[in-house]
Coordinates of C-alpha atoms in Angstrom, one line a residue:
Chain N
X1 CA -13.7 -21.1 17.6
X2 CA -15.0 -23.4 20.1
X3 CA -13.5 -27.2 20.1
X4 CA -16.8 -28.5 19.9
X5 CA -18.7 -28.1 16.5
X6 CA -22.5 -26.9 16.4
X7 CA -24.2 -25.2 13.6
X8 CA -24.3 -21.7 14.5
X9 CA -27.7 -21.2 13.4
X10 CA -31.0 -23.8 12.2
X11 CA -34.5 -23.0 11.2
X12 CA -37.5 -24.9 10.3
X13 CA -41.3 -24.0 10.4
X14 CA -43.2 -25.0 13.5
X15 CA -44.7 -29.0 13.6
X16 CA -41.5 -29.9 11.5
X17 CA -38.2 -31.4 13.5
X18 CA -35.0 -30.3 13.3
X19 CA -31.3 -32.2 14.4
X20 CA -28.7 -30.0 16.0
X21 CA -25.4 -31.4 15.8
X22 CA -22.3 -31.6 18.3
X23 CA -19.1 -32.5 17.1
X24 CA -15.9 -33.6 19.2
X25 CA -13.1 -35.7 19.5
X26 CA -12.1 -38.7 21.3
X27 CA -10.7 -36.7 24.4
X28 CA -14.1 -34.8 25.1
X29 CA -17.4 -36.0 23.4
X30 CA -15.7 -39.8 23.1
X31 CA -14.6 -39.8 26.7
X32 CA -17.8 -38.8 28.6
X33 CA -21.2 -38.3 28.7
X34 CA -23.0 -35.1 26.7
X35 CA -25.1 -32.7 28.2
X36 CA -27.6 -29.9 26.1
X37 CA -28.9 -26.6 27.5
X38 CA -31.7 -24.3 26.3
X39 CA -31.3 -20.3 26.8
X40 CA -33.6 -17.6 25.8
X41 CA -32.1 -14.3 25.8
X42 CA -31.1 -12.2 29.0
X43 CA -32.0 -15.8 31.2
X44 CA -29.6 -18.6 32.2
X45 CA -29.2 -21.8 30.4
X46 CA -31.9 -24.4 31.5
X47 CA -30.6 -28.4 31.9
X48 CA -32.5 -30.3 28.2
X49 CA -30.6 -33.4 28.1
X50 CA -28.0 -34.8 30.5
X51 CA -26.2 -38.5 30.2
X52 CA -26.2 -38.2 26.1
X53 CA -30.3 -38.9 26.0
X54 CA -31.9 -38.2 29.6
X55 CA -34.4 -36.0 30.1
X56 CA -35.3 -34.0 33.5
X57 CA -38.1 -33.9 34.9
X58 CA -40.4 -31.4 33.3
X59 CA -38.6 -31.6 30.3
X60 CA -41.4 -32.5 27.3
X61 CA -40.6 -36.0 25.0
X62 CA -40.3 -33.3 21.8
X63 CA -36.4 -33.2 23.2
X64 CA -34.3 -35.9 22.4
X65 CA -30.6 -36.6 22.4
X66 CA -28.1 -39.4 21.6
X67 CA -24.2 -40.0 21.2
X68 CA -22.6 -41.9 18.5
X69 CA -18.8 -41.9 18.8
X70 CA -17.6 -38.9 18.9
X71 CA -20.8 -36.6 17.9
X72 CA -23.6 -36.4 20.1
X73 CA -27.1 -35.0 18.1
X74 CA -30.7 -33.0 20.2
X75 CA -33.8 -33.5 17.9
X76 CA -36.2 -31.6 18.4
X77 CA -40.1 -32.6 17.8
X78 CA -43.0 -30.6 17.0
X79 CA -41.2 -27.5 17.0
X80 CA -43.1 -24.7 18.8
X81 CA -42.4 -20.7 18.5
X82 CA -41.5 -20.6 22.0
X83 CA -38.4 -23.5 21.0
X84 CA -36.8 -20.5 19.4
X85 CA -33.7 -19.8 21.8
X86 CA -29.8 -21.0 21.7
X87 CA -29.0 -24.4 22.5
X88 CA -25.6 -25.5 23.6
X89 CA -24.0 -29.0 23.8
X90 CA -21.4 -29.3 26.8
X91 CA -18.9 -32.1 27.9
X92 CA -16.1 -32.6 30.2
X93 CA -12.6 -32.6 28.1
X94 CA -9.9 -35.1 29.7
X95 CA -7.3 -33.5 28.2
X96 CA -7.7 -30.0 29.2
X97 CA -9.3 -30.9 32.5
X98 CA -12.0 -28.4 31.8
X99 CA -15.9 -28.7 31.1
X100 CA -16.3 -27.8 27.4
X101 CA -19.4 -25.7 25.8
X102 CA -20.2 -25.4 22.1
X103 CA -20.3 -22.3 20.8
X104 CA -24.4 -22.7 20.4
X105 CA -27.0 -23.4 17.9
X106 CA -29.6 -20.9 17.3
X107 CA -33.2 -21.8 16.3
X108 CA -35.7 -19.8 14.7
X109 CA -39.2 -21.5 14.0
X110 CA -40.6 -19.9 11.4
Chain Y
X1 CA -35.7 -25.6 46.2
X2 CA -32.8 -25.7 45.0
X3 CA -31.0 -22.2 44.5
X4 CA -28.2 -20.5 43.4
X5 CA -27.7 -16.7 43.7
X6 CA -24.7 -14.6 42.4
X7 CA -23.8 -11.2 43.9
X8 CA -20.9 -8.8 43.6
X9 CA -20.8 -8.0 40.0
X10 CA -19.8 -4.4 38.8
X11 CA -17.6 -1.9 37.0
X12 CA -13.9 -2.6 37.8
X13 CA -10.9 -1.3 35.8
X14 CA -8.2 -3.4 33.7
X15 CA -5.6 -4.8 36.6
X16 CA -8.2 -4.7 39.3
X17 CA -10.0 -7.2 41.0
X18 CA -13.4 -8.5 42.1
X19 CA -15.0 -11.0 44.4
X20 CA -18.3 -12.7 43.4
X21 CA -20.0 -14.5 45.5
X22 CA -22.4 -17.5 45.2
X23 CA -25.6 -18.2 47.8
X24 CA -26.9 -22.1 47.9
X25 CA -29.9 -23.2 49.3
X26 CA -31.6 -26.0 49.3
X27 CA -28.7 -28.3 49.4
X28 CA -25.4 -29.0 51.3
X29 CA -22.9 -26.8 49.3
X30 CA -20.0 -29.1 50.3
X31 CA -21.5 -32.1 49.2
X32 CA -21.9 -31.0 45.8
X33 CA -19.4 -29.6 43.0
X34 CA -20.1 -25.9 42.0
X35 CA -18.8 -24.6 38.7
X36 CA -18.6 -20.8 37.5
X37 CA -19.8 -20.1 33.7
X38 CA -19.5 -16.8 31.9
X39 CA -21.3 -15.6 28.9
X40 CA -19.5 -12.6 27.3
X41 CA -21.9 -10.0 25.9
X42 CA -23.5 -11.8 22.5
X43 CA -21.2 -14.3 23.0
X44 CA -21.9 -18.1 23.6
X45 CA -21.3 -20.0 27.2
X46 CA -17.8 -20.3 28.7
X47 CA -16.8 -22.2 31.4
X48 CA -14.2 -20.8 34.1
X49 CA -13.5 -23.3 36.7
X50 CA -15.2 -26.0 39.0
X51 CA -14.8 -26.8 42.4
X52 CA -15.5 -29.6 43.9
X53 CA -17.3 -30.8 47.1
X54 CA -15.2 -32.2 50.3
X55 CA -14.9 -35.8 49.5
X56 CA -12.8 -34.3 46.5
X57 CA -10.9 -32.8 49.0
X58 CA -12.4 -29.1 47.6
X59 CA -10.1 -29.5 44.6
X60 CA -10.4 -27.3 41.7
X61 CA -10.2 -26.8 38.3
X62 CA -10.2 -23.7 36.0
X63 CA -9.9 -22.9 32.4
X64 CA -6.8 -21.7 30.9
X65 CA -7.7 -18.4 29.9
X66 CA -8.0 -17.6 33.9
X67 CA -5.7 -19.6 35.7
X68 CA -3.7 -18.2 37.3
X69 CA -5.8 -14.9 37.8
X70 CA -9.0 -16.5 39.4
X71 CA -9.3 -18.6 42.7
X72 CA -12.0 -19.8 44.6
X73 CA -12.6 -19.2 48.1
X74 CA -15.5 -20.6 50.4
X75 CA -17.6 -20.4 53.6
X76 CA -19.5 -23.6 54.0
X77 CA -21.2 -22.4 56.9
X78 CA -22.6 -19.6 54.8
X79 CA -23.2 -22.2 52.3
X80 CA -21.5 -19.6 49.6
X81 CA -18.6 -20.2 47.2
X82 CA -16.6 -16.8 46.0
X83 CA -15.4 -16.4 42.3
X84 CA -11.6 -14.5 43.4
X85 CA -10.9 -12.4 40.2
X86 CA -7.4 -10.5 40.1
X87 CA -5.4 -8.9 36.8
X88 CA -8.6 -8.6 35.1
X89 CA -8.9 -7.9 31.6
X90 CA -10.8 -6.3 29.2
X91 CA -12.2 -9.7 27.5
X92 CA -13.4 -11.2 31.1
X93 CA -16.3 -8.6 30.7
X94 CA -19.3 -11.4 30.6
X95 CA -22.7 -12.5 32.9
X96 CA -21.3 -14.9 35.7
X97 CA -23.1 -17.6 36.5
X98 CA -22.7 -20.2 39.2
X99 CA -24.3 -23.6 38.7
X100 CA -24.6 -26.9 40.2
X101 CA -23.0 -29.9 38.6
X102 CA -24.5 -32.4 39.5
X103 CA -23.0 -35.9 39.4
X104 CA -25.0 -39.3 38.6
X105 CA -23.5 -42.4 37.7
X106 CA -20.3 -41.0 36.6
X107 CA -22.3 -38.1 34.6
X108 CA -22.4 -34.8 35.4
X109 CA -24.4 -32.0 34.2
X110 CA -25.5 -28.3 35.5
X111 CA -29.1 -28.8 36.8
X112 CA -29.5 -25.9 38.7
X113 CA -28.5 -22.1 37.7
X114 CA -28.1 -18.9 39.3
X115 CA -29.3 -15.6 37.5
X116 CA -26.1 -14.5 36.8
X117 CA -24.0 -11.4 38.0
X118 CA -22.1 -8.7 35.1
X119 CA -19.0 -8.0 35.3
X120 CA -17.3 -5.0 33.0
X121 CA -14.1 -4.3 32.8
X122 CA -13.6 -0.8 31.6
X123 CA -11.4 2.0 32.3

């Protein structure tokens, strides 16, 4: 069980949004900045959201992230059939010196 | 472009050990932290240990369930950083990845990934 708390699975029909939810603690989430990654299956993760709600270049406005103590949230616009993949919240933990991953969110679009 | 490319997976037995290694192009490997993630078959993303770029002195971090077992290694003048895997175990059996981590304004993140190499351990 991962020390950072996503919903192991969300679905909503395509057009709608949906909120996927990372939840921490004050030594992780509280203590630095959140990070999201995308991965379709058999491909490595791809870079969403870095600095709680910055987007890379390339990445479309429909992504969204933000931070709020010690829970950090990626909304997700417009949701297309090819948004259907895992997404994962990551974070550095201060008091295991380590980088932390959530155990992953996956999305269907129905 | 920025790259990354893993090599050196394979088929090892419990107790043994392996050496992956990880190309970068496209930028100055020891300017820049690398970090190793794993993804254990249908499993979600794990991260092993970091290491960090020469004005951190190349230290290094890595998570508890492999300290102790894996070091890094590296040959900036091949601009590659090698994964050093001993005692391995049944559960280390996962896609490596090695990925950037980038660091802006006291953030980091992992903006650039390599493809990944599998390791099974297996007698």
């Amino acid at each position: 069980q991962s020390v950072l708390t996503q919903p192991p699975s969300i679905s909503a029909a395509p057009g709608q949004k949906v909120t996927i939810s990372c939840s921490g603690s004050s030594s992780n989430i509280g203590y630095d900045s959140v990070s999201w990654y995308q991965q379709f299956p058999g491909t490595a993760p791809k870079l969403l959201i870095y600095d709680n709600d910055k987007r890379p270049s390339g990445i479309p406005d429909r992504f969204s992230g933000s931070k709020s103590g010690t829970s950090a949230t990626l909304d997700i616009t417009g949701l297309q059939t090819g948004d259907e993949a895992d997404y994962y919240c990551e974070v550095w933990d201060s008091s295991l010196s380590g980088v932390l991953f959530g155990g992953g969110t996956k999305l269907t679009v129905l | 472009e920025v790259q990354l490319v893993e090599s050196g997976g394979g088929l090892v037995q419990p107790g043994g050990s392996l050496r992956l290694s990880c190309g970068v192009s496209g930028f100055t490997l020891s300017e820049h932290y690398v970090d190793w993630v794993r993804q254990a078959p249908g499993k979600g993303l794990e991260w092993v240990g970091r290491s960090r770029n020469r004005a951190k002195g190349y230290s290094t971090d890595f998570a508890a369930s492999v300290k102790d077992r894996f070091t890094f290694s590296r040959d900036d003048s091949k601009s590659s950083l090698y994964l050093e895997m001993n005692s391995l175990k049944t559960e280390d059996t996962a896609v490596y990845y090695c990925a950037r981590a980038y660091r802006l304004n006291g953030a980091h993140f992992f903006d650039f990934w390599g493809q990944g190499t599998l390791v099974t351990v297996s007698s």
